[in-house]
mmCIF file of C-alpha atoms in Angstrom:
data_model
loop_
_atom_site.group_PDB
_atom_site.id
_atom_site.type_symbol
_atom_site.label_atom_id
_atom_site.label_comp_id
_atom_site.label_asym_id
_atom_site.label_seq_id
_atom_site.Cartn_x
_atom_site.Cartn_y
_atom_site.Cartn_z
ATOM 1 C CA MET A 89 -239.437 -27.954 265.248
ATOM 2 C CA VAL A 90 -237.179 -27.238 262.183
ATOM 3 C CA GLY A 91 -235.963 -29.864 259.746
ATOM 4 C CA ALA A 92 -232.248 -30.561 258.990
ATOM 5 C CA VAL A 93 -230.242 -27.856 258.002
ATOM 6 C CA PRO A 94 -227.188 -28.254 255.551
ATOM 7 C CA ILE A 95 -223.914 -26.706 256.418
ATOM 8 C CA ARG A 96 -222.172 -24.272 254.069
ATOM 9 C CA GLY A 97 -224.482 -25.665 251.363
ATOM 10 C CA VAL A 98 -222.003 -28.284 250.840
ATOM 11 C CA ARG A 99 -221.791 -30.396 253.863
ATOM 12 C CA PRO A 100 -225.335 -31.511 254.907
ATOM 13 C CA LEU A 101 -226.305 -31.132 258.546
ATOM 14 C CA ALA A 102 -229.037 -33.675 259.269
ATOM 15 C CA LEU A 103 -228.893 -34.906 262.777
ATOM 16 C CA LEU A 104 -227.405 -38.022 264.159
ATOM 17 C CA ALA A 105 -228.607 -40.697 266.393
ATOM 18 C CA LEU A 106 -227.874 -43.114 269.157
ATOM 19 C CA ALA A 107 -227.246 -46.933 269.300
ATOM 20 C CA LEU A 108 -226.401 -47.690 272.853
ATOM 21 C CA THR A 109 -223.488 -50.211 272.948
ATOM 22 C CA CYS A 110 -220.314 -50.190 274.862
ATOM 23 C CA LEU A 111 -217.444 -52.303 275.809
ATOM 24 C CA PRO A 112 -216.417 -51.086 279.277
ATOM 25 C CA ALA A 113 -213.338 -53.063 279.139
ATOM 26 C CA ALA A 114 -212.480 -51.002 275.968
ATOM 27 C CA GLY A 115 -212.555 -47.746 278.233
ATOM 28 C CA CYS A 116 -215.842 -46.697 276.613
ATOM 29 C CA ASP A 117 -218.189 -44.395 278.886
ATOM 30 C CA HIS A 118 -221.465 -45.011 277.503
ATOM 31 C CA VAL A 119 -224.302 -46.446 279.383
ATOM 32 C CA VAL A 120 -226.849 -48.917 278.160
ATOM 33 C CA ALA A 121 -229.800 -47.685 279.712
ATOM 34 C CA ALA A 122 -229.340 -44.755 281.960
ATOM 35 C CA PRO A 123 -231.218 -43.836 285.035
ATOM 36 C CA ALA A 124 -230.262 -41.277 287.666
ATOM 37 C CA PRO A 125 -227.726 -39.915 290.427
ATOM 38 C CA SER A 126 -227.215 -38.003 293.733
ATOM 39 C CA PRO A 127 -225.027 -36.286 296.820
ATOM 40 C CA SER A 128 -221.435 -35.480 298.151
ATOM 41 C CA PRO A 129 -218.777 -32.888 298.260
ATOM 42 C CA ALA A 130 -216.308 -31.912 295.437
ATOM 43 C CA ARG A 131 -212.902 -30.570 295.360
ATOM 44 C CA THR A 132 -212.614 -27.419 293.286
ATOM 45 C CA ALA A 133 -214.906 -25.491 294.968
ATOM 46 C CA PRO A 134 -216.912 -22.360 295.503
ATOM 47 C CA ALA A 135 -216.821 -18.730 294.635
ATOM 48 C CA PRO A 136 -214.639 -16.992 292.103
ATOM 49 C CA SER A 137 -211.225 -17.785 293.228
ATOM 50 C CA GLN A 138 -209.932 -20.995 293.360
ATOM 51 C CA SER A 139 -206.918 -21.206 291.020
ATOM 52 C CA THR A 140 -205.645 -19.160 288.067
ATOM 53 C CA PRO A 141 -206.515 -20.924 284.944
ATOM 54 C CA VAL A 142 -203.970 -22.571 283.190
ATOM 55 C CA SER A 143 -203.951 -23.112 279.571
ATOM 56 C CA LEU A 144 -203.181 -26.566 278.669
ATOM 57 C CA ALA A 145 -202.992 -25.925 274.792
ATOM 58 C CA PRO A 146 -199.818 -26.272 273.032
ATOM 59 C CA PRO A 147 -198.983 -23.525 270.430
ATOM 60 C CA ARG A 148 -201.361 -23.751 267.530
ATOM 61 C CA SER A 149 -201.360 -23.244 263.933
ATOM 62 C CA PRO A 150 -202.949 -20.435 262.250
ATOM 63 C CA ALA A 151 -204.355 -22.763 259.764
ATOM 64 C CA ALA A 152 -207.518 -23.491 261.233
ATOM 65 C CA THR A 153 -208.880 -20.036 260.415
ATOM 66 C CA PRO A 154 -212.742 -20.647 259.372
ATOM 67 C CA SER A 155 -213.658 -19.764 255.771
ATOM 68 C CA PRO A 156 -215.141 -16.371 255.299
ATOM 69 C CA VAL A 157 -218.200 -18.022 253.598
ATOM 70 C CA SER A 158 -218.797 -20.424 256.244
ATOM 71 C CA SER A 159 -221.982 -20.528 258.202
ATOM 72 C CA SER A 160 -222.893 -22.513 261.418
ATOM 73 C CA ALA A 161 -225.526 -24.823 262.054
ATOM 74 C CA LEU A 162 -226.987 -22.478 264.404
ATOM 75 C CA ASP A 163 -226.798 -19.504 262.004
ATOM 76 C CA LEU A 164 -228.575 -21.549 259.409
ATOM 77 C CA LEU A 165 -231.020 -22.653 262.105
ATOM 78 C CA THR A 166 -231.810 -19.329 263.636
ATOM 79 C CA GLY A 167 -230.007 -16.528 261.796
ATOM 80 C CA PRO A 168 -226.876 -14.556 262.681
ATOM 81 C CA ALA A 169 -226.013 -14.326 266.224
ATOM 82 C CA ARG A 170 -225.949 -10.982 268.124
ATOM 83 C CA PRO A 171 -222.577 -9.933 269.276
ATOM 84 C CA SER A 172 -223.293 -10.886 272.879
ATOM 85 C CA ASP A 173 -224.771 -14.202 272.009
ATOM 86 C CA LEU A 174 -222.880 -17.232 273.337
ATOM 87 C CA ASP A 175 -222.772 -20.409 271.068
ATOM 88 C CA VAL A 176 -221.949 -23.447 273.249
ATOM 89 C CA MET A 177 -221.306 -26.996 272.349
ATOM 90 C CA THR A 178 -221.095 -30.031 274.420
ATOM 91 C CA PHE A 179 -219.289 -32.925 272.757
ATOM 92 C CA ASN A 180 -218.238 -36.452 273.888
ATOM 93 C CA LEU A 181 -215.082 -36.717 271.620
ATOM 94 C CA ARG A 182 -214.827 -40.589 272.044
ATOM 95 C CA TYR A 183 -211.483 -41.429 273.401
ATOM 96 C CA ALA A 184 -208.517 -41.547 270.673
ATOM 97 C CA SER A 185 -207.889 -45.080 269.747
ATOM 98 C CA GLU A 186 -206.261 -46.522 266.612
ATOM 99 C CA ALA A 187 -207.860 -50.053 267.154
ATOM 100 C CA GLY A 188 -210.698 -51.334 265.072
ATOM 101 C CA ALA A 189 -212.912 -49.197 262.894
ATOM 102 C CA ASN A 190 -213.564 -45.428 263.230
ATOM 103 C CA THR A 191 -209.978 -44.862 264.599
ATOM 104 C CA TRP A 192 -208.933 -41.306 265.781
ATOM 105 C CA THR A 193 -206.838 -40.895 262.612
ATOM 106 C CA GLN A 194 -209.854 -41.402 260.614
ATOM 107 C CA ARG A 195 -212.313 -39.376 262.767
ATOM 108 C CA ARG A 196 -209.907 -36.518 263.190
ATOM 109 C CA PRO A 197 -210.202 -34.770 259.841
ATOM 110 C CA VAL A 198 -214.186 -35.075 260.248
ATOM 111 C CA MET A 199 -214.008 -33.400 263.593
ATOM 112 C CA ARG A 200 -211.803 -30.722 262.325
ATOM 113 C CA GLU A 201 -214.179 -29.815 259.548
ATOM 114 C CA LEU A 202 -217.145 -29.888 261.935
ATOM 115 C CA LEU A 203 -215.300 -27.483 264.353
ATOM 116 C CA ASP A 204 -214.210 -25.391 261.683
ATOM 117 C CA ASP A 205 -217.886 -24.729 260.497
ATOM 118 C CA GLU A 206 -219.255 -24.068 263.916
ATOM 119 C CA ARG A 207 -216.364 -22.177 265.842
ATOM 120 C CA PRO A 208 -218.464 -22.366 269.153
ATOM 121 C CA ASP A 209 -217.388 -19.757 271.881
ATOM 122 C CA LEU A 210 -217.180 -22.536 274.310
ATOM 123 C CA ILE A 211 -217.000 -26.330 274.073
ATOM 124 C CA GLY A 212 -217.327 -28.718 276.896
ATOM 125 C CA THR A 213 -215.580 -31.935 275.740
ATOM 126 C CA GLN A 214 -215.785 -35.351 277.577
ATOM 127 C CA GLU A 215 -213.352 -38.298 277.037
ATOM 128 C CA GLY A 216 -210.480 -36.685 275.390
ATOM 129 C CA PHE A 217 -206.836 -37.929 276.203
ATOM 130 C CA ALA A 218 -204.116 -35.195 276.371
ATOM 131 C CA THR A 219 -202.660 -35.979 272.953
ATOM 132 C CA GLN A 220 -206.120 -36.025 271.382
ATOM 133 C CA LEU A 221 -206.931 -32.685 273.100
ATOM 134 C CA ARG A 222 -203.543 -31.218 271.715
ATOM 135 C CA ASP A 223 -204.736 -32.317 268.133
ATOM 136 C CA VAL A 224 -208.208 -30.680 268.522
ATOM 137 C CA ALA A 225 -206.486 -27.404 269.864
ATOM 138 C CA ALA A 226 -204.088 -27.433 266.888
ATOM 139 C CA ASP A 227 -207.090 -27.954 264.586
ATOM 140 C CA LEU A 228 -209.080 -25.076 266.137
ATOM 141 C CA GLY A 229 -206.265 -22.709 265.563
ATOM 142 C CA ARG A 230 -204.652 -20.084 267.519
ATOM 143 C CA ASP A 231 -207.642 -18.502 268.891
ATOM 144 C CA TYR A 232 -208.563 -21.223 270.947
ATOM 145 C CA SER A 233 -207.343 -22.525 274.300
ATOM 146 C CA TYR A 234 -208.391 -24.934 276.906
ATOM 147 C CA LEU A 235 -208.152 -26.188 280.365
ATOM 148 C CA GLY A 236 -208.704 -28.984 282.583
ATOM 149 C CA LEU A 237 -206.870 -31.866 284.189
ATOM 150 C CA GLY A 238 -207.282 -35.469 283.498
ATOM 151 C CA ARG A 239 -209.291 -37.648 285.487
ATOM 152 C CA ASP A 240 -206.506 -39.776 286.775
ATOM 153 C CA GLY A 241 -204.544 -36.746 287.962
ATOM 154 C CA GLY A 242 -202.189 -34.410 286.002
ATOM 155 C CA ASP A 243 -202.443 -35.213 282.292
ATOM 156 C CA ARG A 244 -203.475 -38.719 282.790
ATOM 157 C CA GLY A 245 -206.619 -40.378 281.764
ATOM 158 C CA GLU A 246 -209.684 -38.741 280.048
ATOM 159 C CA HIS A 247 -210.356 -35.057 280.511
ATOM 160 C CA MET A 248 -213.277 -33.043 280.846
ATOM 161 C CA ALA A 249 -211.511 -30.075 278.762
ATOM 162 C CA ILE A 250 -213.278 -26.903 278.284
ATOM 163 C CA PHE A 251 -212.158 -25.163 274.933
ATOM 164 C CA TYR A 252 -212.901 -21.573 274.397
ATOM 165 C CA ASP A 253 -212.313 -18.724 271.849
ATOM 166 C CA THR A 254 -209.855 -16.459 273.580
ATOM 167 C CA THR A 255 -210.988 -13.586 271.226
ATOM 168 C CA ARG A 256 -214.187 -13.677 272.873
ATOM 169 C CA LEU A 257 -213.692 -15.120 276.342
ATOM 170 C CA ARG A 258 -211.223 -14.459 279.139
ATOM 171 C CA ALA A 259 -210.555 -17.204 281.587
ATOM 172 C CA VAL A 260 -210.483 -15.517 285.121
ATOM 173 C CA GLU A 261 -210.019 -18.767 287.182
ATOM 174 C CA SER A 262 -210.566 -22.514 287.113
ATOM 175 C CA GLY A 263 -210.483 -25.497 288.772
ATOM 176 C CA ASP A 264 -211.291 -29.288 288.943
ATOM 177 C CA PHE A 265 -212.947 -31.629 291.418
ATOM 178 C CA TRP A 266 -213.750 -35.259 291.472
ATOM 179 C CA LEU A 267 -217.219 -36.723 291.989
ATOM 180 C CA SER A 268 -216.448 -38.865 295.243
ATOM 181 C CA GLU A 269 -216.363 -38.483 299.009
ATOM 182 C CA THR A 270 -212.946 -36.910 298.734
ATOM 183 C CA PRO A 271 -213.523 -34.473 295.760
ATOM 184 C CA GLU A 272 -210.210 -32.804 296.343
ATOM 185 C CA VAL A 273 -208.356 -35.877 295.789
ATOM 186 C CA PRO A 274 -207.250 -36.776 292.175
ATOM 187 C CA ALA A 275 -208.620 -40.019 290.740
ATOM 188 C CA SER A 276 -210.684 -40.678 293.793
ATOM 189 C CA THR A 277 -213.694 -42.874 293.280
ATOM 190 C CA SER A 278 -216.886 -43.584 295.459
ATOM 191 C CA TRP A 279 -220.413 -45.097 295.381
ATOM 192 C CA GLY A 280 -219.475 -47.863 293.002
ATOM 193 C CA THR A 281 -218.303 -45.804 289.941
ATOM 194 C CA ALA A 282 -216.551 -47.705 287.322
ATOM 195 C CA ARG A 283 -213.845 -45.056 286.811
ATOM 196 C CA PRO A 284 -212.826 -41.666 288.483
ATOM 197 C CA ARG A 285 -215.395 -39.042 287.447
ATOM 198 C CA MET A 286 -214.780 -35.215 287.571
ATOM 199 C CA VAL A 287 -215.972 -31.756 286.906
ATOM 200 C CA THR A 288 -213.668 -29.009 285.233
ATOM 201 C CA TRP A 289 -215.083 -25.574 285.806
ATOM 202 C CA ALA A 290 -213.958 -21.970 284.836
ATOM 203 C CA LEU A 291 -215.152 -18.442 285.306
ATOM 204 C CA PHE A 292 -215.221 -16.703 282.043
ATOM 205 C CA GLU A 293 -215.493 -12.914 281.213
ATOM 206 C CA ASP A 294 -216.639 -11.336 277.921
ATOM 207 C CA PRO A 295 -214.287 -8.325 277.482
ATOM 208 C CA ARG A 296 -216.848 -7.034 275.003
ATOM 209 C CA THR A 297 -219.525 -6.706 277.546
ATOM 210 C CA GLY A 298 -218.054 -6.990 280.882
ATOM 211 C CA LYS A 299 -220.452 -9.937 281.817
ATOM 212 C CA ARG A 300 -219.186 -12.871 283.670
ATOM 213 C CA PHE A 301 -220.214 -16.468 283.869
ATOM 214 C CA TYR A 302 -219.217 -19.939 285.193
ATOM 215 C CA ALA A 303 -218.827 -22.918 282.608
ATOM 216 C CA ALA A 304 -218.802 -26.396 284.222
ATOM 217 C CA ASN A 305 -218.180 -29.712 282.219
ATOM 218 C CA THR A 306 -218.615 -33.195 283.534
ATOM 219 C CA HIS A 307 -219.152 -37.006 282.482
ATOM 220 C CA LEU A 308 -221.073 -39.036 285.034
ATOM 221 C CA ASP A 309 -220.452 -42.817 285.461
ATOM 222 C CA ASN A 310 -221.751 -45.302 282.745
ATOM 223 C CA VAL A 311 -222.253 -48.124 285.174
ATOM 224 C CA SER A 312 -223.486 -47.078 288.691
ATOM 225 C CA GLU A 313 -226.668 -45.470 289.107
ATOM 226 C CA ASN A 314 -225.888 -44.845 292.581
ATOM 227 C CA ALA A 315 -222.669 -43.002 291.489
ATOM 228 C CA ARG A 316 -224.647 -40.878 289.049
ATOM 229 C CA ARG A 317 -227.202 -39.741 291.839
ATOM 230 C CA HIS A 318 -224.332 -38.980 294.164
ATOM 231 C CA GLY A 319 -222.318 -37.217 291.413
ATOM 232 C CA ALA A 320 -225.478 -35.012 290.312
ATOM 233 C CA ALA A 321 -225.965 -33.919 293.918
ATOM 234 C CA LEU A 322 -222.584 -33.058 294.452
ATOM 235 C CA ILE A 323 -222.559 -30.972 291.429
ATOM 236 C CA ALA A 324 -225.652 -29.154 292.361
ATOM 237 C CA GLY A 325 -224.037 -28.479 295.910
ATOM 238 C CA ARG A 326 -220.796 -27.016 294.253
ATOM 239 C CA LEU A 327 -222.895 -25.051 291.845
ATOM 240 C CA ALA A 328 -224.671 -23.561 294.706
ATOM 241 C CA VAL A 329 -221.848 -22.055 296.304
ATOM 242 C CA PHE A 330 -220.504 -20.277 293.251
ATOM 243 C CA GLU A 331 -220.608 -16.528 293.191
ATOM 244 C CA ARG A 332 -224.118 -15.357 292.175
ATOM 245 C CA LEU A 333 -223.337 -15.309 288.132
ATOM 246 C CA PRO A 334 -224.914 -17.294 285.304
ATOM 247 C CA ILE A 335 -223.772 -20.842 285.058
ATOM 248 C CA VAL A 336 -223.616 -23.108 281.987
ATOM 249 C CA LEU A 337 -223.112 -26.656 282.687
ATOM 250 C CA THR A 338 -222.334 -29.168 279.853
ATOM 251 C CA GLY A 339 -221.654 -32.908 280.086
ATOM 252 C CA ASP A 340 -222.450 -36.516 278.962
ATOM 253 C CA PHE A 341 -224.722 -37.397 281.877
ATOM 254 C CA ASN A 342 -225.367 -41.065 280.854
ATOM 255 C CA SER A 343 -228.767 -40.372 281.998
ATOM 256 C CA PRO A 344 -231.967 -39.659 279.833
ATOM 257 C CA ALA A 345 -233.254 -36.017 280.025
ATOM 258 C CA THR A 346 -236.677 -37.226 281.355
ATOM 259 C CA ALA A 347 -238.669 -37.109 284.655
ATOM 260 C CA VAL A 348 -237.627 -40.767 285.280
ATOM 261 C CA SER A 349 -234.108 -39.650 285.633
ATOM 262 C CA GLU A 350 -233.010 -38.559 289.122
ATOM 263 C CA VAL A 351 -230.201 -37.109 287.647
ATOM 264 C CA HIS A 352 -232.092 -34.856 285.629
ATOM 265 C CA ARG A 353 -234.656 -34.077 288.491
ATOM 266 C CA THR A 354 -231.654 -33.402 290.757
ATOM 267 C CA LEU A 355 -230.149 -30.771 288.503
ATOM 268 C CA VAL A 356 -233.461 -29.216 286.959
ATOM 269 C CA ASP A 357 -236.041 -29.753 289.582
ATOM 270 C CA ARG A 358 -234.107 -29.298 292.808
ATOM 271 C CA ALA A 359 -231.037 -27.250 291.704
ATOM 272 C CA GLY A 360 -233.062 -25.011 289.564
ATOM 273 C CA LEU A 361 -231.067 -25.223 286.431
ATOM 274 C CA GLN A 362 -232.928 -25.369 283.164
ATOM 275 C CA ASP A 363 -232.425 -27.712 280.191
ATOM 276 C CA VAL A 364 -231.823 -25.654 277.041
ATOM 277 C CA TRP A 365 -233.320 -28.326 274.815
ATOM 278 C CA ALA A 366 -236.619 -28.016 276.651
ATOM 279 C CA THR A 367 -236.594 -24.093 276.750
ATOM 280 C CA ALA A 368 -235.312 -23.101 273.416
ATOM 281 C CA PRO A 369 -237.912 -21.865 271.069
ATOM 282 C CA VAL A 370 -236.044 -23.267 268.001
ATOM 283 C CA ARG A 371 -234.714 -26.725 267.769
ATOM 284 C CA GLY A 372 -233.415 -28.971 265.077
ATOM 285 C CA PRO A 373 -234.654 -32.519 265.041
ATOM 286 C CA ALA A 374 -234.238 -34.634 267.950
ATOM 287 C CA TYR A 375 -232.274 -37.699 267.927
ATOM 288 C CA ALA A 376 -230.596 -39.964 270.521
ATOM 289 C CA THR A 377 -227.425 -38.488 271.136
ATOM 290 C CA ILE A 378 -225.329 -41.593 271.195
ATOM 291 C CA HIS A 379 -225.336 -43.358 267.925
ATOM 292 C CA ASN A 380 -222.339 -45.526 268.055
ATOM 293 C CA TYR A 381 -221.529 -44.927 264.483
ATOM 294 C CA GLY A 382 -224.961 -46.448 263.452
ATOM 295 C CA PRO A 383 -228.286 -45.095 261.970
ATOM 296 C CA LEU A 384 -229.739 -42.088 263.850
ATOM 297 C CA ILE A 385 -232.573 -42.823 266.206
ATOM 298 C CA ALA A 386 -235.371 -40.147 265.964
ATOM 299 C CA ASP A 387 -236.693 -38.840 269.353
ATOM 300 C CA GLY A 388 -234.033 -41.371 271.251
ATOM 301 C CA GLU A 389 -232.614 -41.127 274.509
ATOM 302 C CA ARG A 390 -230.850 -37.652 275.228
ATOM 303 C CA ASP A 391 -227.752 -38.211 277.440
ATOM 304 C CA ASP A 392 -225.707 -35.092 276.471
ATOM 305 C CA TRP A 393 -227.299 -31.793 277.929
ATOM 306 C CA ILE A 394 -226.543 -28.102 278.003
ATOM 307 C CA LEU A 395 -228.165 -26.803 281.426
ATOM 308 C CA THR A 396 -228.201 -23.080 282.655
ATOM 309 C CA THR A 397 -229.148 -21.055 285.558
ATOM 310 C CA ARG A 398 -232.413 -19.187 285.417
ATOM 311 C CA GLY A 399 -232.101 -16.054 283.581
ATOM 312 C CA VAL A 400 -230.031 -17.402 280.671
ATOM 313 C CA THR A 401 -232.172 -17.442 277.553
ATOM 314 C CA ALA A 402 -231.839 -20.318 275.219
ATOM 315 C CA VAL A 403 -232.196 -18.838 271.575
ATOM 316 C CA ALA A 404 -231.931 -22.192 269.679
ATOM 317 C CA ALA A 405 -230.540 -25.715 269.988
ATOM 318 C CA LEU A 406 -229.522 -28.579 267.806
ATOM 319 C CA MET A 407 -227.906 -31.671 267.572
ATOM 320 C CA ASN A 408 -225.326 -31.638 264.856
ATOM 321 C CA THR A 409 -225.161 -34.615 262.541
ATOM 322 C CA TYR A 410 -222.449 -33.799 260.423
ATOM 323 C CA ARG A 411 -220.552 -36.738 258.737
ATOM 324 C CA ARG A 412 -218.238 -36.948 255.660
ATOM 325 C CA ALA A 413 -218.480 -39.822 253.281
ATOM 326 C CA GLY A 414 -220.672 -41.468 255.966
ATOM 327 C CA ARG A 415 -218.031 -41.000 258.711
ATOM 328 C CA TYR A 416 -218.937 -39.480 261.929
ATOM 329 C CA PRO A 417 -216.480 -37.371 264.114
ATOM 330 C CA SER A 418 -217.484 -39.290 267.395
ATOM 331 C CA ASP A 419 -219.888 -42.139 268.468
ATOM 332 C CA HIS A 420 -222.085 -39.003 270.011
ATOM 333 C CA LEU A 421 -223.674 -36.166 268.395
ATOM 334 C CA PRO A 422 -222.469 -32.775 269.724
ATOM 335 C CA VAL A 423 -225.202 -30.819 271.064
ATOM 336 C CA GLN A 424 -225.268 -27.009 270.431
ATOM 337 C CA ALA A 425 -227.177 -24.063 271.814
ATOM 338 C CA ARG A 426 -227.238 -20.282 271.367
ATOM 339 C CA LEU A 427 -227.584 -18.528 274.787
ATOM 340 C CA ARG A 428 -228.031 -14.864 275.926
ATOM 341 C CA LEU A 429 -226.681 -13.987 279.321
ATOM 342 C CA PRO A 430 -228.795 -11.819 281.648
#
């Protein structure tokens, strides 16, 4: 276990925590105590050719070019990446709102600084609204694009958008499916879910190495344990019919990453995925990944995961606790990992 790492030597990188509080009526998707999910079929299916990826990102400003002296938290934790390494982040952005404290207007500059420091190759996001995602895309700069539909269909509702560095990765195809008994039907719900739940996925290629892999990103229900169980089983079934390539699954699973979680057991024990937080030989300090802008909780519940198929090597993992003047970019900690594809 490694201690907290400072970013750029100016922005301290400690590591944030969790405070489990949410007002469902406000549209928040956090659970107060999360157990497990299971089965069903999903919409965007199998193998490598479902749809041509469509970038939803607007024209972006080049202003978000990272400083040449910046070092990512992963670099500070484990040293410079190899050219073929893949830096991945899962990040619940917290939906954009101008009501109350920690508005999007207040949080956006902090998120911009965090992402400017980190520059992940791949970011699985949750809760982003269309206008919010366009803000993030503009702040990341012209080298990034993103894909994914809104959970209410089209551009509506929260997205499970996947951002990627276009100088590093090429999107070959992509798709979306809903976690319901009718996964091809946008905004469909089943199993007592509070809101529509979905998965956005893409097949990527690294032009430098010629290697391909799948990325999938989700946000499981915050209310219904039954929906989480079924959602996890549906995801496992869909991943199983993808082409035999490495898979990286990111998300807010609203479930603890422990043996008591049926969601975790379904995806790790039964589907054969590995939890990079458990397998990485180098890790930053552990905290609850939901903090709700409160104090960090050491060794608290980890609801935000990065999972991979066997054969993908986790070099390092961390929870990024960056904040500025006491303000966090979101009510979740972004979780990051450096991966090596087979």
